[in-house]
PDB file of C-alpha atoms and ligand atoms in Angstrom:
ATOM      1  CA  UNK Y   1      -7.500  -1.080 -17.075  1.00 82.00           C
ATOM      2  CA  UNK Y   2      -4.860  -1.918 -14.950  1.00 95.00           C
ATOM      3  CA  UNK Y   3      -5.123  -2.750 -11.024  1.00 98.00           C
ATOM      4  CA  UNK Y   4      -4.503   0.132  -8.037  1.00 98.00           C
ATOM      5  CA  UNK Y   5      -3.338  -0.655  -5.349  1.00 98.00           C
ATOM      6  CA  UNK Y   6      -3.460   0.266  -1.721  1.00 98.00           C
ATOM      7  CA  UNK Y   7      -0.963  -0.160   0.860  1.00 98.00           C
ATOM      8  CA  UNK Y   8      -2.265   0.980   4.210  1.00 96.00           C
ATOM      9  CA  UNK Y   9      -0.224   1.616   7.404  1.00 95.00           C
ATOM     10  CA  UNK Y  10       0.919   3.404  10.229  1.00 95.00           C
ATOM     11  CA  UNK Y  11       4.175   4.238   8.103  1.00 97.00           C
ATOM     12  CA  UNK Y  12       5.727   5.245  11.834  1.00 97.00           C
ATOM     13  CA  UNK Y  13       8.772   5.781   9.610  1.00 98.00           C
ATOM     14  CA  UNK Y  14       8.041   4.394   5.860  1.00 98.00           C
ATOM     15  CA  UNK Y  15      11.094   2.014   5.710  1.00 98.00           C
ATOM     16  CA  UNK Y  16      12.730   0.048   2.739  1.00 98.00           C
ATOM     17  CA  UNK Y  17      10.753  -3.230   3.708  1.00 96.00           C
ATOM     18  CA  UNK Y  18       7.627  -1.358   2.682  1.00 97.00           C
ATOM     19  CA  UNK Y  19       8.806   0.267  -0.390  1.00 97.00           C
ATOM     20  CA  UNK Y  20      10.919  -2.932  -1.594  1.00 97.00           C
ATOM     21  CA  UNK Y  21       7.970  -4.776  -1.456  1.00 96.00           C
ATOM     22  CA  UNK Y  22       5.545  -2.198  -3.330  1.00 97.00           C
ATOM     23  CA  UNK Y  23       7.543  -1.988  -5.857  1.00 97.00           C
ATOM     24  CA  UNK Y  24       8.043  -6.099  -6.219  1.00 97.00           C
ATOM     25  CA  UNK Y  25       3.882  -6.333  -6.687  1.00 97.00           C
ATOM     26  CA  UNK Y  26       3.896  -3.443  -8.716  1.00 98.00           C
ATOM     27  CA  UNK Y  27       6.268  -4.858 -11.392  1.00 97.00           C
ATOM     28  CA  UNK Y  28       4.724  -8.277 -10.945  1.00 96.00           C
ATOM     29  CA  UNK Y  29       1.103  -7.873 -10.722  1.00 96.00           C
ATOM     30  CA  UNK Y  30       1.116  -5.171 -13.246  1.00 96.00           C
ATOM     31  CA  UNK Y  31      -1.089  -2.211 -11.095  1.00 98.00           C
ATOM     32  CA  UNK Y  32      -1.587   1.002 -12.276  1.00 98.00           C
ATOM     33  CA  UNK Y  33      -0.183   2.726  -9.542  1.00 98.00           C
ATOM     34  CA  UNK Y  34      -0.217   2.125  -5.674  1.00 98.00           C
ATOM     35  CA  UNK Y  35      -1.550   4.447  -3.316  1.00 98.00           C
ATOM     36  CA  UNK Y  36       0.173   4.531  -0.016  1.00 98.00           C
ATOM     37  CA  UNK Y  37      -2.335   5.496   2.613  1.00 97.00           C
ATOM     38  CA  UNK Y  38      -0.788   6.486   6.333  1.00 97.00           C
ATOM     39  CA  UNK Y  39      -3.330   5.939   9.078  1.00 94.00           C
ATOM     40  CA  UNK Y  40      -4.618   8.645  11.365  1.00 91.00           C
ATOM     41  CA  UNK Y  41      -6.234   6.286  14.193  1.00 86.00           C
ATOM     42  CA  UNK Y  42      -4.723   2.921  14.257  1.00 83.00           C
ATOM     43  CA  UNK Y  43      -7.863   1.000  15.366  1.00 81.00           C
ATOM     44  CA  UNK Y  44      -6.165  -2.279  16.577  1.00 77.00           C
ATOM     45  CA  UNK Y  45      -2.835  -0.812  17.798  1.00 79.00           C
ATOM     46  CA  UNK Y  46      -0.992   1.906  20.121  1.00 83.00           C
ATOM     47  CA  UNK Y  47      -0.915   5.436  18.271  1.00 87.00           C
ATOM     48  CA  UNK Y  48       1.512   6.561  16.332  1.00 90.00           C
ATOM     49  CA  UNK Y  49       4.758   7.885  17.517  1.00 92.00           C
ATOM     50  CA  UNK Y  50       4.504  11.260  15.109  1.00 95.00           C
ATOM     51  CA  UNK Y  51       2.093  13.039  13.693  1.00 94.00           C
ATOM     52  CA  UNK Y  52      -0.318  12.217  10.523  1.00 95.00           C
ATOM     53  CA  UNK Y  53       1.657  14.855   8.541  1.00 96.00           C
ATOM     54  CA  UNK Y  54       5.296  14.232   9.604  1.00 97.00           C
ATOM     55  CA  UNK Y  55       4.490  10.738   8.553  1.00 97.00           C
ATOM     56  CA  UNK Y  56       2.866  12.070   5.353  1.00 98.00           C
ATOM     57  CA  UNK Y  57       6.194  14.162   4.685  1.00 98.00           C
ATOM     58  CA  UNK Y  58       8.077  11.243   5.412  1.00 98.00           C
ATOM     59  CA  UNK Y  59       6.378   9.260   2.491  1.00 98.00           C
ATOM     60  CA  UNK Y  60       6.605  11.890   0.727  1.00 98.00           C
ATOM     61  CA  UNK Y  61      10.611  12.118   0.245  1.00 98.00           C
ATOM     62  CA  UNK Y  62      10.438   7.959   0.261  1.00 98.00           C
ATOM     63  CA  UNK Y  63       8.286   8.299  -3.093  1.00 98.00           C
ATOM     64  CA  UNK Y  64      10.290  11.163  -4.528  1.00 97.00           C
ATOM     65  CA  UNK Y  65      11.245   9.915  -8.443  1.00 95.00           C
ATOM     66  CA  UNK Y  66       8.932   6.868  -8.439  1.00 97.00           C
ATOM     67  CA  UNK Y  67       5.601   7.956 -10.413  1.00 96.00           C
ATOM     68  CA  UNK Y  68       4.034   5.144  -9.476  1.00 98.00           C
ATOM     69  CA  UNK Y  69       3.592   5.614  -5.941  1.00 98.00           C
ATOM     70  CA  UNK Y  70       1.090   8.016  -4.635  1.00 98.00           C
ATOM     71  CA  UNK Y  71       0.866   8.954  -1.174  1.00 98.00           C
ATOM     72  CA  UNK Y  72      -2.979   9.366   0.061  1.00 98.00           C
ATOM     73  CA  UNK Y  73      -4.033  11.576   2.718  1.00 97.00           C
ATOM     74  CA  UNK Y  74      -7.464  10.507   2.754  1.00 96.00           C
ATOM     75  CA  UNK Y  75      -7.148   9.063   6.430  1.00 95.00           C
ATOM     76  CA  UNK Y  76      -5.833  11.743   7.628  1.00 95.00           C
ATOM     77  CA  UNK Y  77      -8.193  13.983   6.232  1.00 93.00           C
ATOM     78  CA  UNK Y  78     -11.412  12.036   7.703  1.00 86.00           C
ATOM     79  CA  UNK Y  79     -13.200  13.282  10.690  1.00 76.00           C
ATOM     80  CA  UNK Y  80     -12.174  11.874  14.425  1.00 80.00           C
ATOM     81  CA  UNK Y  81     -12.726   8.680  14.939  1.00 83.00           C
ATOM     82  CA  UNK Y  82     -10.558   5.041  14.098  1.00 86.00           C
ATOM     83  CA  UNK Y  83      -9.741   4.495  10.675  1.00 87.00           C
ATOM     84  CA  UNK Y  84     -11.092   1.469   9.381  1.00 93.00           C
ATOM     85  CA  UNK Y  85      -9.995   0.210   6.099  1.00 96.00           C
ATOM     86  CA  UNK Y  86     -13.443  -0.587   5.755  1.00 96.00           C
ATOM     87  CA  UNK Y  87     -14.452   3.607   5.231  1.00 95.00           C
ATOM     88  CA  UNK Y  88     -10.986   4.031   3.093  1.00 96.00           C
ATOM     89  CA  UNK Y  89     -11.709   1.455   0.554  1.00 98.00           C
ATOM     90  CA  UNK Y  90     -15.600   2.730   0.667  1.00 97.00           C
ATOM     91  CA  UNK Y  91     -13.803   6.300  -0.474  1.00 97.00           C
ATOM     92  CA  UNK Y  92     -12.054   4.632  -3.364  1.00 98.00           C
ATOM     93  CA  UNK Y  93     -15.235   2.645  -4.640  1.00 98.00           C
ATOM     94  CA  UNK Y  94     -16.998   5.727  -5.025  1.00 97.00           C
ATOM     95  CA  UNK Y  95     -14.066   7.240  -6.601  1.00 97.00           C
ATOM     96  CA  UNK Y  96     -13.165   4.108  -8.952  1.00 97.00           C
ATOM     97  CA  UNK Y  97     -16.820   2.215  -9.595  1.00 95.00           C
ATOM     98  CA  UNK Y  98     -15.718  -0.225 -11.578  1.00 96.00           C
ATOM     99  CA  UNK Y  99     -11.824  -0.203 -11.441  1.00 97.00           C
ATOM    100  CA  UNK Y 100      -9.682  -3.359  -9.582  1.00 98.00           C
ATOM    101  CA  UNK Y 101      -8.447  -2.361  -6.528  1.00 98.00           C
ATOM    102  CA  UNK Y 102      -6.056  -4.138  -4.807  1.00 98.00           C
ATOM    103  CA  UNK Y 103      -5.419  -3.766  -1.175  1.00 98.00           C
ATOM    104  CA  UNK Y 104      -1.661  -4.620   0.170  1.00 98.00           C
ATOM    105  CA  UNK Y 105      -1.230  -6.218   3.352  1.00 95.00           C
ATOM    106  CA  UNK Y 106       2.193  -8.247   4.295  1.00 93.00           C
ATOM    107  CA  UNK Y 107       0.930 -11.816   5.998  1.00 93.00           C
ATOM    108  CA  UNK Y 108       1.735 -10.427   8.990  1.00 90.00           C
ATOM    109  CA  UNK Y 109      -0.922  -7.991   8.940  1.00 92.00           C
ATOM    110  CA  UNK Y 110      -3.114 -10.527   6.707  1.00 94.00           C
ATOM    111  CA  UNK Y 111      -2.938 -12.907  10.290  1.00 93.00           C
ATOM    112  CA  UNK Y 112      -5.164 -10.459  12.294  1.00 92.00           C
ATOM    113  CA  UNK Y 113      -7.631  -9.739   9.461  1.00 95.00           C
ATOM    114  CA  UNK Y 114     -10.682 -11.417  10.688  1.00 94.00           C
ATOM    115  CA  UNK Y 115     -10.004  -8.701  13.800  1.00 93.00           C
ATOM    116  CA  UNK Y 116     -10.916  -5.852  11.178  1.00 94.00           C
ATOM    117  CA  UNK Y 117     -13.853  -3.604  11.440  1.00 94.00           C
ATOM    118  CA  UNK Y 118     -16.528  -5.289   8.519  1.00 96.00           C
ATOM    119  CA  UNK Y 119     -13.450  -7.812   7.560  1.00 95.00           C
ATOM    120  CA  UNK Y 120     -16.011  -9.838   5.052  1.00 94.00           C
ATOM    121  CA  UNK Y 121     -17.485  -6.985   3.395  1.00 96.00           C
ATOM    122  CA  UNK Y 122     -13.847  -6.015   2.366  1.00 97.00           C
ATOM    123  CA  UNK Y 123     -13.468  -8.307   0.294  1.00 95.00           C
ATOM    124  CA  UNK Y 124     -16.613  -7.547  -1.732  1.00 96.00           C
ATOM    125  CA  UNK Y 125     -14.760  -3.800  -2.266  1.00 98.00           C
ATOM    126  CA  UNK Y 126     -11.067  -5.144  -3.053  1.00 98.00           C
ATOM    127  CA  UNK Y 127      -8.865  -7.721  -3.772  1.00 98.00           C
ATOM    128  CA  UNK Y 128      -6.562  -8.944  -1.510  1.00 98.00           C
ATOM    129  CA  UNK Y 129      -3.187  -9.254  -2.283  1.00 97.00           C
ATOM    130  CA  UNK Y 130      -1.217 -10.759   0.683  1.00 96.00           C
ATOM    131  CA  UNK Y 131       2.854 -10.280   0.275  1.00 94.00           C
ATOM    132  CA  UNK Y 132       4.893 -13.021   1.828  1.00 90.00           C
ATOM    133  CA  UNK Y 133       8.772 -13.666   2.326  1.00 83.00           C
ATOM    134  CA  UNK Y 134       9.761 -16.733   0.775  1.00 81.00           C
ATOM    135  CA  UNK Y 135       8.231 -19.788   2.822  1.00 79.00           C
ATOM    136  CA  UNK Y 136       6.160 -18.494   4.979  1.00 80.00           C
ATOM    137  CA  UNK Y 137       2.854 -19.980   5.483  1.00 83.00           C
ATOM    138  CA  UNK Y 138      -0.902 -19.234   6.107  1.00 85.00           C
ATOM    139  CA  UNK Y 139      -1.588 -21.214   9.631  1.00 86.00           C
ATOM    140  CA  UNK Y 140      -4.467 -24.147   8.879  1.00 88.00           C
ATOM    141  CA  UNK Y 141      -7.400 -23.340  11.018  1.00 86.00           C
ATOM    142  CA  UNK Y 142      -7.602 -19.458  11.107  1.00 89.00           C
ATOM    143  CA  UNK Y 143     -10.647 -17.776   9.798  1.00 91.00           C
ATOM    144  CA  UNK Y 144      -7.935 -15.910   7.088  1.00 94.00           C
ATOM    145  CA  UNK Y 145      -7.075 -19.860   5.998  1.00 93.00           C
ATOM    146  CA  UNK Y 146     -10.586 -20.114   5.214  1.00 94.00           C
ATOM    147  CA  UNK Y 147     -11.109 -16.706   3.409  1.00 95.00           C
ATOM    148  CA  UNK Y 148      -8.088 -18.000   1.068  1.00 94.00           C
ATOM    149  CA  UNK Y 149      -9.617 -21.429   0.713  1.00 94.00           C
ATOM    150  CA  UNK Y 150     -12.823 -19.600  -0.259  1.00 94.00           C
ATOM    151  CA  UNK Y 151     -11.566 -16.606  -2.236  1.00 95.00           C
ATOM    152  CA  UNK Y 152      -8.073 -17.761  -3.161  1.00 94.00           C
ATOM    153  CA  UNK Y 153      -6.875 -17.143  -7.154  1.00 91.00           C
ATOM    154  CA  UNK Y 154      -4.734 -19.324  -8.966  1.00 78.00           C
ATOM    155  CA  UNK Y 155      -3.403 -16.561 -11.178  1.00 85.00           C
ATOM    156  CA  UNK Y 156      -3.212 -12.534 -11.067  1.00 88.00           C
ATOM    157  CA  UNK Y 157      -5.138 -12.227 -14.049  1.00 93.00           C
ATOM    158  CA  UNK Y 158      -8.314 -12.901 -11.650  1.00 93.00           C
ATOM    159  CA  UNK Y 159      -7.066  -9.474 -10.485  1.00 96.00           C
ATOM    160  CA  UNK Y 160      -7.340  -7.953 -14.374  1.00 96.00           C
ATOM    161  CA  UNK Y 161      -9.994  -9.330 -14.561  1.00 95.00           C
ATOM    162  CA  UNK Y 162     -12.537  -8.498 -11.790  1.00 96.00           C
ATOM    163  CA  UNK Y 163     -13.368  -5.425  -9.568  1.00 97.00           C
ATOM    164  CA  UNK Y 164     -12.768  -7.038  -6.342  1.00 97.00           C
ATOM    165  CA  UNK Y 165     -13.411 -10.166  -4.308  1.00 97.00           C
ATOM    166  CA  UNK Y 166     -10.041 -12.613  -5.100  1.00 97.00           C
ATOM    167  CA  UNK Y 167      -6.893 -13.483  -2.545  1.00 97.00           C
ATOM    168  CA  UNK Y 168      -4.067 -13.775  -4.069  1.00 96.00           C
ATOM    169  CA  UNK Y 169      -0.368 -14.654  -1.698  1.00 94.00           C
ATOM    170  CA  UNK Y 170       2.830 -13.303  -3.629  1.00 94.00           C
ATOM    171  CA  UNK Y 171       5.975 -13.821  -2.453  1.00 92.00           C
ATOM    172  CA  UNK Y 172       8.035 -10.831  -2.182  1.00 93.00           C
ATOM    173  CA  UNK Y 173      12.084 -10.320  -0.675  1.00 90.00           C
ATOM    174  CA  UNK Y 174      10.949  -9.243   2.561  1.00 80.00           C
ATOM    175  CA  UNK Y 175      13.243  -7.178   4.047  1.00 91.00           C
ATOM    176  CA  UNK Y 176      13.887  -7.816   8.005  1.00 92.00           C
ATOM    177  CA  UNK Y 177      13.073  -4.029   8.425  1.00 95.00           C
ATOM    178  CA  UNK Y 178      10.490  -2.583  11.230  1.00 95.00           C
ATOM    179  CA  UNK Y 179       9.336   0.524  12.061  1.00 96.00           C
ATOM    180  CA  UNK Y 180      10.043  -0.800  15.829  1.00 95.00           C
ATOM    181  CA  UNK Y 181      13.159  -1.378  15.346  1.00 97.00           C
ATOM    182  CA  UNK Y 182      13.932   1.956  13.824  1.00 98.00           C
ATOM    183  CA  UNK Y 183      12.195   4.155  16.252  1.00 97.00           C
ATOM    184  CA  UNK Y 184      14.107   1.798  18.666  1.00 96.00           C
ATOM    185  CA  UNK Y 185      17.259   2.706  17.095  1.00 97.00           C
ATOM    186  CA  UNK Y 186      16.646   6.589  17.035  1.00 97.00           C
ATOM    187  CA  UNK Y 187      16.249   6.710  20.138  1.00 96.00           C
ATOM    188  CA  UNK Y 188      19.286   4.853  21.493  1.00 96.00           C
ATOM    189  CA  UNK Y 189      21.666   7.224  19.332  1.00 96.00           C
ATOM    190  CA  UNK Y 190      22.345   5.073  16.585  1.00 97.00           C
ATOM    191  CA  UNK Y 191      21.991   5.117  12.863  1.00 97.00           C
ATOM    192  CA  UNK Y 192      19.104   4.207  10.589  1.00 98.00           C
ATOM    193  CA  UNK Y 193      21.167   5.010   7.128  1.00 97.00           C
ATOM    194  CA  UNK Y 194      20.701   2.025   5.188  1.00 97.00           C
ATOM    195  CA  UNK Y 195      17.028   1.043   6.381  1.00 98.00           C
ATOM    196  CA  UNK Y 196      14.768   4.200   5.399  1.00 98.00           C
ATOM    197  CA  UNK Y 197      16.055   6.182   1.846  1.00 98.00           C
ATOM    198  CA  UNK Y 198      18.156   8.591   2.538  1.00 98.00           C
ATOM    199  CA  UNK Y 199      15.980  11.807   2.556  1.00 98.00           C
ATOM    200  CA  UNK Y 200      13.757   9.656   5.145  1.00 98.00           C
ATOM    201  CA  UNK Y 201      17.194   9.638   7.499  1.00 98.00           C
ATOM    202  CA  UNK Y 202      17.833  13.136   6.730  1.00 98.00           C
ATOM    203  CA  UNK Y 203      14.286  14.462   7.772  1.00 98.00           C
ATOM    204  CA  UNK Y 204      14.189  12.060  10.907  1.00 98.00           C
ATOM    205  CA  UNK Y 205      17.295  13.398  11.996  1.00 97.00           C
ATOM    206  CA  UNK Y 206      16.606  17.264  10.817  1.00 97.00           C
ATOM    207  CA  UNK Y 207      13.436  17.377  12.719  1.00 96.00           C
ATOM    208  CA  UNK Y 208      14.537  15.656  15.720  1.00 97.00           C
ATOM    209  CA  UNK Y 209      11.966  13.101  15.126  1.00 97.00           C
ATOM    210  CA  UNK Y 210      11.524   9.201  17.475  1.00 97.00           C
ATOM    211  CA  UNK Y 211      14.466  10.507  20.247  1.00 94.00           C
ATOM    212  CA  UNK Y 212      11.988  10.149  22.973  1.00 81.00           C
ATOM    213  CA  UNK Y 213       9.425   7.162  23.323  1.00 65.00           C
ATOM    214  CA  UNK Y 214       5.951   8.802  23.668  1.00 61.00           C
ATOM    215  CA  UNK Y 215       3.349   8.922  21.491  1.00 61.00           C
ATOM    216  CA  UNK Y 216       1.245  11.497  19.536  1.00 59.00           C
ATOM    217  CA  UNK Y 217      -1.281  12.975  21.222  1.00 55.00           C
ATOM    218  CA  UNK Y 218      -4.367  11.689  19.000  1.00 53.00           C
ATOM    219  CA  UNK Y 219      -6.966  13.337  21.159  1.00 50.00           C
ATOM    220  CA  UNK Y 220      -8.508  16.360  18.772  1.00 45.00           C
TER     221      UNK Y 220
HETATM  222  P1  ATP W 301       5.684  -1.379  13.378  1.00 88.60           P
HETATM  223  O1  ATP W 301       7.034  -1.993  13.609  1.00 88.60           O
HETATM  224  O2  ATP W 301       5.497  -0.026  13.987  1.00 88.60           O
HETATM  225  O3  ATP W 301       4.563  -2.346  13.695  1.00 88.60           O
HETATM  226  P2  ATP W 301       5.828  -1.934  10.504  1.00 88.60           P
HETATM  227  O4  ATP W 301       7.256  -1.801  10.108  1.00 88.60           O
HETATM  228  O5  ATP W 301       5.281  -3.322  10.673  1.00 88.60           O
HETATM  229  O6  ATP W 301       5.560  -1.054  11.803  1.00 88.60           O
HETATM  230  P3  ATP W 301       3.385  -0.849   9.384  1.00 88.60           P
HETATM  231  O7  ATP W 301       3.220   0.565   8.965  1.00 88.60           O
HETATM  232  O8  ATP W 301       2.722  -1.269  10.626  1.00 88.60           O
HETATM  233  O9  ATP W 301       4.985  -1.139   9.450  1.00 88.60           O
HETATM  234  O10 ATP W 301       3.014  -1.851   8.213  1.00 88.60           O
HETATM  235  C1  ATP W 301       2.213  -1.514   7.118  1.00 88.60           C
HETATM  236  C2  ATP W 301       2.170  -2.699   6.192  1.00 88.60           C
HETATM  237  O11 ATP W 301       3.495  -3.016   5.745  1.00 88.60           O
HETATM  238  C3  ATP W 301       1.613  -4.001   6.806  1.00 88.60           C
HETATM  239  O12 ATP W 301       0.780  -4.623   5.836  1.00 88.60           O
HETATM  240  C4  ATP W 301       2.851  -4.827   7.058  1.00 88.60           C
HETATM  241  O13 ATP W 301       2.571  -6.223   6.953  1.00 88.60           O
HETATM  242  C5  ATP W 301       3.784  -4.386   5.933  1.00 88.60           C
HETATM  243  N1  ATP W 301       5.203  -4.487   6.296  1.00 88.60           N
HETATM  244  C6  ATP W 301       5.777  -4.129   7.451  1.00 88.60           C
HETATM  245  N2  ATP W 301       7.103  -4.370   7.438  1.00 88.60           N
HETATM  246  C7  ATP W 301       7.382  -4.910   6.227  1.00 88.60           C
HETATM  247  C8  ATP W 301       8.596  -5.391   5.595  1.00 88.60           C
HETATM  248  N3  ATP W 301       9.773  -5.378   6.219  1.00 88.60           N
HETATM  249  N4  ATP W 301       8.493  -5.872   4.336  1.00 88.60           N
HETATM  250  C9  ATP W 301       7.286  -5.900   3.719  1.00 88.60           C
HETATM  251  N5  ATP W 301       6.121  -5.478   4.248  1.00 88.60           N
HETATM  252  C10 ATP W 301       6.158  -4.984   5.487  1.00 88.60           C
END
């Protein structure tokens, strides 16, 4: 059976740079599906700027007419507390035993890994699949250097072929596209048509959403 995936994120909006690159592993690694996950807690960064479900709506209208792209409220759904990666991909184990699952992280994210909450044991419940913009590099000397020296697969049929426990780097057209820069943009009055589909825009914009700089209150 083929691969799932699993793109966590804050998704503080979804933007193009996210869904461009999905959609370049999905075609290339041959997955199943990919299961975009929003975060409710960010454990290793400020909350989000909206809530879980305004974010979930968002990804909603971004994955309108691509089958292949699920969006996953498990996070949000999970009792108080940070959400670790660790507890999602526990969820999907015991919902897929035996099935590859692949998580998603850009090398950006994939830099601070060794930070996450029970980073090794990870590995032993995914993949990792690690998408980078043509020429960018893994620093020498980083505990994530050694994970790839350790773990690191030649090809993607390692990720056919086993349940979990490879690192595999793909390069993907990474779009210069942040959610910082669009929340950035809202609120200074000008247009983010072009970087976020165009239902994404439309909702932003419809529910008045990023125009002032505070953050969710995360507290209940
Ligand atoms: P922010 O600017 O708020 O930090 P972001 O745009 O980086 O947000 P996140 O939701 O934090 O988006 O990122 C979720 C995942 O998407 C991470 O693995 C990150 O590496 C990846 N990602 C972020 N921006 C891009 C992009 N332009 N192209 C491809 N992947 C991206």
């Amino acid at each position: 059976m083929r691969p799932i995936g699993i793109f966590g994120g804050t998704f503080d909006p979804v933007h193009l740079g996210h869904l461009r690159s999905a959609l370049e592993i999905y075609e290339a690694l041959g997955f199943e599906r990919i299961h975009f996950v929003p975060c409710a807690r960010p454990a290793h960064r400020a909350a989000p700027r909206v809530s879980g479900e305004q974010r979930l709506a968002l990804l909603e209208l971004a994955v309108t007419g691509q089958p292949a792209f699920v969006c996953d409220d498990r996070e949000l759904r999970r009792a108080a507390g940070p959400s670790y990666m660790y507890d999602t991909l526990l969820s999907f184990r015991s919902q897929y035993a035996d099935r590859s699952l692949c998580l998603l992280l850009g090398l950006d994210a994939f830099l601070h890994f060794s930070q996450w909450h029970r980073w090794a044991e990870i590995c032993d419940l995914a993949h990792l699949v690690i998408a980078r913009r043509p020429g960018a590099d893994l620093p020498e000397r980083s505990h994530e250097y050694a994970l790839y020296q350790a773990r690191g697969a030649e090809s993607v049929s390692a990720l056919h072929q086993r349940a979990a426990g490879s690192v595999v780097i793909t390069t993907v057209t990474q779009l210069e596209i942040s959610a910082t820069d669009i929340r950035a943009r809202v609120a200074a009055g000008r247009s983010i048509r072009y970087l976020v589909p165009d239902a994404v825009a439309d909702y932003i914009e419809t529910q008045q959403l990023y125009l002032s700089h505070s953050a969710v209150d995360l507290s209940d």
